[in-house]
PDB file of C-alpha atoms and ligand atoms in Angstrom:
ATOM      1  CA  UNK C   1      -0.054   0.011   0.104  1.00 45.00           C
ATOM      2  CA  UNK C   2       2.825   2.351   0.688  1.00 45.00           C
ATOM      3  CA  UNK C   3       4.468   2.744  -2.260  1.00 59.00           C
ATOM      4  CA  UNK C   4       1.417   4.084  -4.055  1.00 82.00           C
ATOM      5  CA  UNK C   5       2.965   7.325  -2.701  1.00 96.00           C
ATOM      6  CA  UNK C   6       5.833   8.799  -4.282  1.00 97.00           C
ATOM      7  CA  UNK C   7       8.643  10.213  -1.932  1.00 98.00           C
ATOM      8  CA  UNK C   8       9.119  13.819  -1.967  1.00 98.00           C
ATOM      9  CA  UNK C   9      12.062  16.024  -0.644  1.00 98.00           C
ATOM     10  CA  UNK C  10      11.804  19.829  -0.576  1.00 98.00           C
ATOM     11  CA  UNK C  11      14.399  22.241   0.279  1.00 98.00           C
ATOM     12  CA  UNK C  12      13.221  25.592   1.740  1.00 98.00           C
ATOM     13  CA  UNK C  13      15.682  28.134   1.477  1.00 98.00           C
ATOM     14  CA  UNK C  14      13.741  30.672   3.660  1.00 98.00           C
ATOM     15  CA  UNK C  15      15.799  34.208   3.608  1.00 98.00           C
ATOM     16  CA  UNK C  16      18.578  32.329   2.440  1.00 98.00           C
ATOM     17  CA  UNK C  17      20.448  31.536  -0.793  1.00 97.00           C
ATOM     18  CA  UNK C  18      21.163  33.973  -3.345  1.00 98.00           C
ATOM     19  CA  UNK C  19      21.857  34.003  -7.499  1.00 97.00           C
ATOM     20  CA  UNK C  20      25.570  32.304  -6.889  1.00 97.00           C
ATOM     21  CA  UNK C  21      24.196  29.990  -4.420  1.00 97.00           C
ATOM     22  CA  UNK C  22      21.397  29.003  -7.135  1.00 97.00           C
ATOM     23  CA  UNK C  23      23.563  28.700  -9.924  1.00 96.00           C
ATOM     24  CA  UNK C  24      26.048  26.443  -8.149  1.00 95.00           C
ATOM     25  CA  UNK C  25      22.724  24.640  -6.963  1.00 96.00           C
ATOM     26  CA  UNK C  26      21.450  24.122 -10.684  1.00 95.00           C
ATOM     27  CA  UNK C  27      24.836  23.124 -11.903  1.00 94.00           C
ATOM     28  CA  UNK C  28      25.628  20.389  -8.802  1.00 95.00           C
ATOM     29  CA  UNK C  29      21.923  18.619 -10.067  1.00 94.00           C
ATOM     30  CA  UNK C  30      22.130  18.707 -13.241  1.00 93.00           C
ATOM     31  CA  UNK C  31      25.224  16.653 -13.145  1.00 92.00           C
ATOM     32  CA  UNK C  32      23.849  14.474 -10.495  1.00 91.00           C
ATOM     33  CA  UNK C  33      22.297  10.965 -11.360  1.00 93.00           C
ATOM     34  CA  UNK C  34      18.236  10.669 -11.271  1.00 94.00           C
ATOM     35  CA  UNK C  35      16.814  10.642  -8.051  1.00 96.00           C
ATOM     36  CA  UNK C  36      14.128   8.274  -6.975  1.00 96.00           C
ATOM     37  CA  UNK C  37      11.966  11.029  -5.049  1.00 97.00           C
ATOM     38  CA  UNK C  38      10.574  13.668  -6.322  1.00 98.00           C
ATOM     39  CA  UNK C  39      12.901  16.933  -5.740  1.00 98.00           C
ATOM     40  CA  UNK C  40      11.625  20.305  -5.006  1.00 98.00           C
ATOM     41  CA  UNK C  41      13.449  23.641  -4.491  1.00 98.00           C
ATOM     42  CA  UNK C  42      11.991  26.392  -2.748  1.00 98.00           C
ATOM     43  CA  UNK C  43      14.100  29.477  -3.162  1.00 98.00           C
ATOM     44  CA  UNK C  44      13.035  33.084  -1.802  1.00 98.00           C
ATOM     45  CA  UNK C  45      10.016  34.350  -4.330  1.00 98.00           C
ATOM     46  CA  UNK C  46      12.577  36.788  -6.073  1.00 98.00           C
ATOM     47  CA  UNK C  47      14.672  33.454  -7.729  1.00 98.00           C
ATOM     48  CA  UNK C  48      11.845  31.912  -8.985  1.00 98.00           C
ATOM     49  CA  UNK C  49      12.112  33.000 -12.832  1.00 97.00           C
ATOM     50  CA  UNK C  50      15.809  32.095 -12.314  1.00 96.00           C
ATOM     51  CA  UNK C  51      15.002  28.922 -10.732  1.00 97.00           C
ATOM     52  CA  UNK C  52      12.448  28.005 -13.124  1.00 97.00           C
ATOM     53  CA  UNK C  53      14.610  28.622 -16.446  1.00 96.00           C
ATOM     54  CA  UNK C  54      17.722  27.132 -15.156  1.00 95.00           C
ATOM     55  CA  UNK C  55      15.744  24.159 -13.531  1.00 95.00           C
ATOM     56  CA  UNK C  56      14.493  23.198 -16.916  1.00 90.00           C
ATOM     57  CA  UNK C  57      17.221  20.872 -17.783  1.00 84.00           C
ATOM     58  CA  UNK C  58      16.773  18.959 -14.348  1.00 92.00           C
ATOM     59  CA  UNK C  59      14.047  16.904 -12.715  1.00 93.00           C
ATOM     60  CA  UNK C  60      14.150  19.411  -9.904  1.00 96.00           C
ATOM     61  CA  UNK C  61      10.623  21.262  -9.241  1.00 97.00           C
ATOM     62  CA  UNK C  62       9.911  24.647  -8.139  1.00 98.00           C
ATOM     63  CA  UNK C  63       7.937  25.602  -5.131  1.00 98.00           C
ATOM     64  CA  UNK C  64       7.112  29.225  -3.840  1.00 98.00           C
ATOM     65  CA  UNK C  65       7.261  29.661   0.089  1.00 98.00           C
ATOM     66  CA  UNK C  66       4.641  31.158   0.535  1.00 98.00           C
ATOM     67  CA  UNK C  67       1.549  32.873  -2.107  1.00 98.00           C
ATOM     68  CA  UNK C  68      -1.307  35.622  -1.314  1.00 98.00           C
ATOM     69  CA  UNK C  69      -4.918  33.976  -0.725  1.00 98.00           C
ATOM     70  CA  UNK C  70      -6.042  36.920  -3.061  1.00 98.00           C
ATOM     71  CA  UNK C  71      -6.097  36.645  -6.743  1.00 97.00           C
ATOM     72  CA  UNK C  72      -4.912  40.145  -8.039  1.00 97.00           C
ATOM     73  CA  UNK C  73      -4.906  43.822  -6.954  1.00 98.00           C
ATOM     74  CA  UNK C  74      -4.300  46.037  -4.141  1.00 98.00           C
ATOM     75  CA  UNK C  75      -2.075  43.676  -1.883  1.00 98.00           C
ATOM     76  CA  UNK C  76       1.478  45.289  -2.333  1.00 98.00           C
ATOM     77  CA  UNK C  77       4.258  43.211  -1.659  1.00 97.00           C
ATOM     78  CA  UNK C  78       2.337  40.167  -1.731  1.00 98.00           C
ATOM     79  CA  UNK C  79       2.915  37.337  -4.918  1.00 98.00           C
ATOM     80  CA  UNK C  80      -0.582  35.499  -6.566  1.00 98.00           C
ATOM     81  CA  UNK C  81      -1.108  32.014  -7.829  1.00 98.00           C
ATOM     82  CA  UNK C  82      -1.299  33.559 -11.433  1.00 98.00           C
ATOM     83  CA  UNK C  83       2.263  34.740 -10.927  1.00 98.00           C
ATOM     84  CA  UNK C  84       3.817  31.908  -9.608  1.00 98.00           C
ATOM     85  CA  UNK C  85       2.171  29.542 -12.315  1.00 98.00           C
ATOM     86  CA  UNK C  86       3.378  32.417 -15.134  1.00 98.00           C
ATOM     87  CA  UNK C  87       6.884  31.802 -13.655  1.00 97.00           C
ATOM     88  CA  UNK C  88       6.887  28.135 -13.618  1.00 97.00           C
ATOM     89  CA  UNK C  89       6.051  27.093 -10.432  1.00 98.00           C
ATOM     90  CA  UNK C  90       4.755  23.576  -9.616  1.00 98.00           C
ATOM     91  CA  UNK C  91       3.914  23.970  -5.811  1.00 98.00           C
ATOM     92  CA  UNK C  92       3.713  26.376  -2.979  1.00 98.00           C
ATOM     93  CA  UNK C  93       4.376  26.152   0.879  1.00 98.00           C
ATOM     94  CA  UNK C  94       1.492  27.557   2.784  1.00 98.00           C
ATOM     95  CA  UNK C  95       1.169  27.532   6.300  1.00 98.00           C
ATOM     96  CA  UNK C  96       4.572  27.391   7.676  1.00 98.00           C
ATOM     97  CA  UNK C  97       5.318  27.898  10.785  1.00 98.00           C
ATOM     98  CA  UNK C  98       7.579  31.300  10.695  1.00 97.00           C
ATOM     99  CA  UNK C  99       4.987  32.768   8.417  1.00 98.00           C
ATOM    100  CA  UNK C 100       2.399  31.873  11.378  1.00 98.00           C
ATOM    101  CA  UNK C 101       4.231  33.179  13.560  1.00 96.00           C
ATOM    102  CA  UNK C 102       5.819  36.552  11.904  1.00 97.00           C
ATOM    103  CA  UNK C 103       2.570  37.672   9.703  1.00 97.00           C
ATOM    104  CA  UNK C 104       0.346  36.371  12.268  1.00 97.00           C
ATOM    105  CA  UNK C 105      -1.184  33.856   9.974  1.00 98.00           C
ATOM    106  CA  UNK C 106      -4.365  31.874  11.268  1.00 98.00           C
ATOM    107  CA  UNK C 107      -5.477  28.558  10.125  1.00 98.00           C
ATOM    108  CA  UNK C 108      -8.023  30.086   8.209  1.00 98.00           C
ATOM    109  CA  UNK C 109      -5.860  31.931   6.227  1.00 98.00           C
ATOM    110  CA  UNK C 110      -3.502  29.125   5.532  1.00 98.00           C
ATOM    111  CA  UNK C 111      -6.603  27.166   3.941  1.00 98.00           C
ATOM    112  CA  UNK C 112      -7.675  29.925   2.204  1.00 98.00           C
ATOM    113  CA  UNK C 113      -3.963  29.869   0.500  1.00 98.00           C
ATOM    114  CA  UNK C 114      -4.314  26.382   0.140  1.00 98.00           C
ATOM    115  CA  UNK C 115      -7.531  26.336  -1.571  1.00 98.00           C
ATOM    116  CA  UNK C 116      -6.536  29.410  -4.116  1.00 98.00           C
ATOM    117  CA  UNK C 117      -3.416  27.289  -4.967  1.00 98.00           C
ATOM    118  CA  UNK C 118      -5.341  24.185  -5.895  1.00 98.00           C
ATOM    119  CA  UNK C 119      -8.066  26.410  -7.210  1.00 98.00           C
ATOM    120  CA  UNK C 120      -4.618  27.952 -10.214  1.00 98.00           C
ATOM    121  CA  UNK C 121      -3.592  24.285 -10.609  1.00 98.00           C
ATOM    122  CA  UNK C 122      -0.493  24.398  -7.823  1.00 98.00           C
ATOM    123  CA  UNK C 123       0.332  21.926  -5.378  1.00 98.00           C
ATOM    124  CA  UNK C 124      -0.010  23.249  -1.731  1.00 98.00           C
ATOM    125  CA  UNK C 125       2.730  22.226   0.721  1.00 98.00           C
ATOM    126  CA  UNK C 126       0.415  22.582   3.914  1.00 98.00           C
ATOM    127  CA  UNK C 127       2.730  22.980   7.074  1.00 98.00           C
ATOM    128  CA  UNK C 128       1.410  22.013  10.529  1.00 98.00           C
ATOM    129  CA  UNK C 129       3.247  21.252  13.956  1.00 98.00           C
ATOM    130  CA  UNK C 130       2.932  22.216  17.800  1.00 98.00           C
ATOM    131  CA  UNK C 131       5.190  24.574  19.659  1.00 96.00           C
ATOM    132  CA  UNK C 132       7.108  23.423  22.464  1.00 95.00           C
ATOM    133  CA  UNK C 133       4.433  24.156  25.403  1.00 95.00           C
ATOM    134  CA  UNK C 134       1.859  22.407  23.126  1.00 97.00           C
ATOM    135  CA  UNK C 135       3.954  19.393  23.142  1.00 95.00           C
ATOM    136  CA  UNK C 136       4.710  19.341  27.054  1.00 94.00           C
ATOM    137  CA  UNK C 137       1.158  19.846  27.799  1.00 96.00           C
ATOM    138  CA  UNK C 138       0.517  16.555  26.004  1.00 97.00           C
ATOM    139  CA  UNK C 139      -2.040  18.671  23.352  1.00 98.00           C
ATOM    140  CA  UNK C 140       0.086  18.202  20.570  1.00 98.00           C
ATOM    141  CA  UNK C 141      -2.435  15.647  18.602  1.00 98.00           C
ATOM    142  CA  UNK C 142      -5.460  18.382  19.110  1.00 98.00           C
ATOM    143  CA  UNK C 143      -3.156  21.460  17.733  1.00 98.00           C
ATOM    144  CA  UNK C 144      -2.044  19.747  14.977  1.00 98.00           C
ATOM    145  CA  UNK C 145      -5.633  18.758  14.232  1.00 98.00           C
ATOM    146  CA  UNK C 146      -7.566  22.101  14.817  1.00 98.00           C
ATOM    147  CA  UNK C 147      -4.737  23.380  12.246  1.00 98.00           C
ATOM    148  CA  UNK C 148      -5.492  20.227   9.686  1.00 98.00           C
ATOM    149  CA  UNK C 149      -9.285  20.658  10.017  1.00 98.00           C
ATOM    150  CA  UNK C 150      -9.339  24.547   8.760  1.00 98.00           C
ATOM    151  CA  UNK C 151      -8.002  22.573   5.372  1.00 98.00           C
ATOM    152  CA  UNK C 152      -9.604  19.988   5.406  1.00 98.00           C
ATOM    153  CA  UNK C 153     -13.111  22.001   5.446  1.00 97.00           C
ATOM    154  CA  UNK C 154     -12.217  23.845   2.747  1.00 95.00           C
ATOM    155  CA  UNK C 155     -11.110  21.458  -0.073  1.00 97.00           C
ATOM    156  CA  UNK C 156     -13.057  18.503  -1.413  1.00 97.00           C
ATOM    157  CA  UNK C 157     -11.958  15.017  -1.364  1.00 97.00           C
ATOM    158  CA  UNK C 158     -10.505  14.959  -4.861  1.00 97.00           C
ATOM    159  CA  UNK C 159      -8.760  19.030  -3.897  1.00 98.00           C
ATOM    160  CA  UNK C 160      -7.632  17.165  -0.880  1.00 98.00           C
ATOM    161  CA  UNK C 161      -5.545  14.194  -2.892  1.00 96.00           C
ATOM    162  CA  UNK C 162      -3.561  16.935  -4.587  1.00 96.00           C
ATOM    163  CA  UNK C 163      -2.290  18.001  -1.270  1.00 98.00           C
ATOM    164  CA  UNK C 164       1.043  17.361   0.596  1.00 98.00           C
ATOM    165  CA  UNK C 165       1.276  17.746   4.072  1.00 98.00           C
ATOM    166  CA  UNK C 166       4.637  18.487   5.862  1.00 98.00           C
ATOM    167  CA  UNK C 167       4.482  18.157   9.692  1.00 98.00           C
ATOM    168  CA  UNK C 168       7.070  20.483  11.160  1.00 97.00           C
ATOM    169  CA  UNK C 169       7.208  20.628  15.210  1.00 97.00           C
ATOM    170  CA  UNK C 170       8.050  23.950  15.827  1.00 96.00           C
ATOM    171  CA  UNK C 171      10.272  22.972  18.692  1.00 96.00           C
ATOM    172  CA  UNK C 172      12.705  20.822  16.340  1.00 94.00           C
ATOM    173  CA  UNK C 173      12.904  23.559  13.652  1.00 92.00           C
ATOM    174  CA  UNK C 174      16.372  24.774  13.209  1.00 88.00           C
ATOM    175  CA  UNK C 175      17.059  23.859  16.615  1.00 90.00           C
ATOM    176  CA  UNK C 176      19.037  20.498  15.871  1.00 86.00           C
ATOM    177  CA  UNK C 177      16.978  19.054  18.311  1.00 88.00           C
ATOM    178  CA  UNK C 178      14.935  16.090  15.724  1.00 90.00           C
ATOM    179  CA  UNK C 179      11.897  14.524  16.432  1.00 92.00           C
ATOM    180  CA  UNK C 180      12.783  10.977  17.278  1.00 96.00           C
ATOM    181  CA  UNK C 181      11.592   8.510  14.385  1.00 97.00           C
ATOM    182  CA  UNK C 182       8.955   7.471  16.875  1.00 97.00           C
ATOM    183  CA  UNK C 183       7.797  10.987  17.639  1.00 97.00           C
ATOM    184  CA  UNK C 184       7.215  12.047  14.036  1.00 98.00           C
ATOM    185  CA  UNK C 185       6.008   8.425  13.123  1.00 98.00           C
ATOM    186  CA  UNK C 186       3.251   8.584  15.880  1.00 98.00           C
ATOM    187  CA  UNK C 187       1.851  12.158  14.400  1.00 98.00           C
ATOM    188  CA  UNK C 188       2.286  10.940  10.861  1.00 98.00           C
ATOM    189  CA  UNK C 189       0.065   7.977  11.813  1.00 98.00           C
ATOM    190  CA  UNK C 190      -2.271  10.435  13.583  1.00 98.00           C
ATOM    191  CA  UNK C 191      -2.435  12.483  10.406  1.00 98.00           C
ATOM    192  CA  UNK C 192      -3.218   9.655   8.255  1.00 98.00           C
ATOM    193  CA  UNK C 193      -6.126   8.466  10.834  1.00 98.00           C
ATOM    194  CA  UNK C 194      -7.826  12.009  10.080  1.00 98.00           C
ATOM    195  CA  UNK C 195      -7.413  11.712   6.626  1.00 98.00           C
ATOM    196  CA  UNK C 196      -9.217   7.979   6.919  1.00 98.00           C
ATOM    197  CA  UNK C 197     -11.908   9.872   8.484  1.00 97.00           C
ATOM    198  CA  UNK C 198     -12.608  11.656   4.957  1.00 97.00           C
ATOM    199  CA  UNK C 199     -11.816   8.778   2.860  1.00 97.00           C
ATOM    200  CA  UNK C 200      -9.735   5.999   3.185  1.00 96.00           C
ATOM    201  CA  UNK C 201      -8.114   6.232  -0.347  1.00 96.00           C
ATOM    202  CA  UNK C 202      -7.153   9.700   0.479  1.00 97.00           C
ATOM    203  CA  UNK C 203      -5.510   8.368   3.517  1.00 97.00           C
ATOM    204  CA  UNK C 204      -3.541   6.259   1.545  1.00 96.00           C
ATOM    205  CA  UNK C 205      -2.702   8.348  -1.675  1.00 96.00           C
ATOM    206  CA  UNK C 206      -1.500  11.794   0.642  1.00 97.00           C
ATOM    207  CA  UNK C 207       2.149  12.498   1.266  1.00 98.00           C
ATOM    208  CA  UNK C 208       3.056  13.697   4.869  1.00 98.00           C
ATOM    209  CA  UNK C 209       6.681  14.999   5.043  1.00 98.00           C
ATOM    210  CA  UNK C 210       8.404  15.420   8.140  1.00 98.00           C
ATOM    211  CA  UNK C 211      10.345  18.777   8.860  1.00 97.00           C
ATOM    212  CA  UNK C 212      12.487  20.052  11.397  1.00 96.00           C
ATOM    213  CA  UNK C 213      16.304  19.676  11.694  1.00 94.00           C
ATOM    214  CA  UNK C 214      16.589  16.817   9.048  1.00 97.00           C
ATOM    215  CA  UNK C 215      20.427  16.050   8.131  1.00 96.00           C
ATOM    216  CA  UNK C 216      22.225  13.465   6.026  1.00 97.00           C
ATOM    217  CA  UNK C 217      22.960  11.603   9.400  1.00 97.00           C
ATOM    218  CA  UNK C 218      19.099  10.866  10.507  1.00 97.00           C
ATOM    219  CA  UNK C 219      17.050  11.473   7.424  1.00 98.00           C
ATOM    220  CA  UNK C 220      17.189   7.540   6.657  1.00 97.00           C
ATOM    221  CA  UNK C 221      15.665   6.739  10.162  1.00 97.00           C
ATOM    222  CA  UNK C 222      12.875   9.229   9.756  1.00 98.00           C
ATOM    223  CA  UNK C 223      12.366   8.315   6.640  1.00 98.00           C
ATOM    224  CA  UNK C 224      11.914   4.695   6.861  1.00 97.00           C
ATOM    225  CA  UNK C 225       8.754   5.230   9.070  1.00 98.00           C
ATOM    226  CA  UNK C 226       5.793   3.584   7.583  1.00 97.00           C
ATOM    227  CA  UNK C 227       4.083   7.193   7.312  1.00 98.00           C
ATOM    228  CA  UNK C 228       6.685   9.503   6.515  1.00 98.00           C
ATOM    229  CA  UNK C 229       6.476  10.047   2.562  1.00 98.00           C
ATOM    230  CA  UNK C 230       9.722  12.174   2.490  1.00 98.00           C
ATOM    231  CA  UNK C 231      10.775  15.582   3.961  1.00 98.00           C
ATOM    232  CA  UNK C 232      10.872  19.366   4.161  1.00 98.00           C
ATOM    233  CA  UNK C 233      14.448  20.881   4.826  1.00 98.00           C
ATOM    234  CA  UNK C 234      15.592  23.895   5.760  1.00 97.00           C
ATOM    235  CA  UNK C 235      19.204  24.772   7.204  1.00 97.00           C
ATOM    236  CA  UNK C 236      20.385  21.503   4.921  1.00 98.00           C
ATOM    237  CA  UNK C 237      19.395  22.158   1.920  1.00 98.00           C
ATOM    238  CA  UNK C 238      21.769  25.245   1.224  1.00 98.00           C
ATOM    239  CA  UNK C 239      23.967  22.628   1.011  1.00 97.00           C
ATOM    240  CA  UNK C 240      23.881  20.920  -2.329  1.00 97.00           C
ATOM    241  CA  UNK C 241      25.732  17.452  -1.398  1.00 97.00           C
ATOM    242  CA  UNK C 242      24.054  17.571   1.802  1.00 98.00           C
ATOM    243  CA  UNK C 243      20.290  17.550   0.233  1.00 98.00           C
ATOM    244  CA  UNK C 244      21.657  15.157  -2.348  1.00 98.00           C
ATOM    245  CA  UNK C 245      22.125  12.773   0.477  1.00 98.00           C
ATOM    246  CA  UNK C 246      18.737  13.381   2.164  1.00 98.00           C
ATOM    247  CA  UNK C 247      16.903  13.313  -1.442  1.00 98.00           C
ATOM    248  CA  UNK C 248      18.445   9.579  -1.947  1.00 98.00           C
ATOM    249  CA  UNK C 249      17.490   8.765   1.958  1.00 98.00           C
ATOM    250  CA  UNK C 250      13.565   8.844   1.013  1.00 97.00           C
ATOM    251  CA  UNK C 251      11.680   5.339   0.080  1.00 94.00           C
ATOM    252  CA  UNK C 252      12.450   4.653  -3.456  1.00 92.00           C
TER     253      UNK C 252
HETATM  254  P1  PGA Q   1      15.395  23.118   9.258  1.00 82.33           P
HETATM  255  O1  PGA Q   1      13.911  23.914   8.900  1.00 82.33           O
HETATM  256  O2  PGA Q   1      15.620  21.584   8.830  1.00 82.33           O
HETATM  257  O3  PGA Q   1      16.357  24.286   9.086  1.00 82.33           O
HETATM  258  O4  PGA Q   1      14.610  22.602  10.554  1.00 82.33           O
HETATM  259  C1  PGA Q   1      13.032  23.149   8.681  1.00 82.33           C
HETATM  260  C2  PGA Q   1      11.913  24.067   7.935  1.00 82.33           C
HETATM  261  O5  PGA Q   1      11.748  25.025   8.706  1.00 82.33           O
HETATM  262  O6  PGA Q   1      11.034  23.670   7.016  1.00 82.33           O
END
């Protein structure tokens, strides 16, 4: 059953990188043997156009780190789904915890962004995950469930089937403190069980990524978990060799 899902590993550069790093990343990946997983690069928005043309002779897919829920108009600084499609993006991250914190993005807004992407033909990578105090209180499942329910309410089963979900416990992001494979698997199994309440096929098809201090040294044991279909990688995606090793650690 598990191999209905193709592994996916996405590199989220956050507000890091440069034209130079992009150039070296593209040169590196254009010379590598094919990778079994879907490999996705999420550079800052200003580099998406350059990334799209330079990645066109590689298998690497392109994703934005965020998108506006609005389709066009007076929204200074924002970027629409149509614009992302126009420059060659296939996907976009929504609801990353850093956006939820830095820009006070609510569960409802994240759900609207996911819906806008689906309507525009792009794949949302919906991020969820609890802060440390919520885990310490033993309330992480209820917290993640509330984040996901907002998205589930906006999308039909057919639309949800296109979504990728990334579980990223906030206490593990950029801290070097990875969730243990057991902690990550437990939450992924919980998310799949929530999906099975909507539709059992959906629960088997949808890809669930783990994110939070994934490195070449711990990727394999995380990705070996039955409900983990790949990862969302921050810091380690800035080093092409390390990112490649993480991509190759995903289940074939
Ligand atoms: P990290 O970030 O790999 O640097 O912990 C993951 C993320 O925020 O997507």
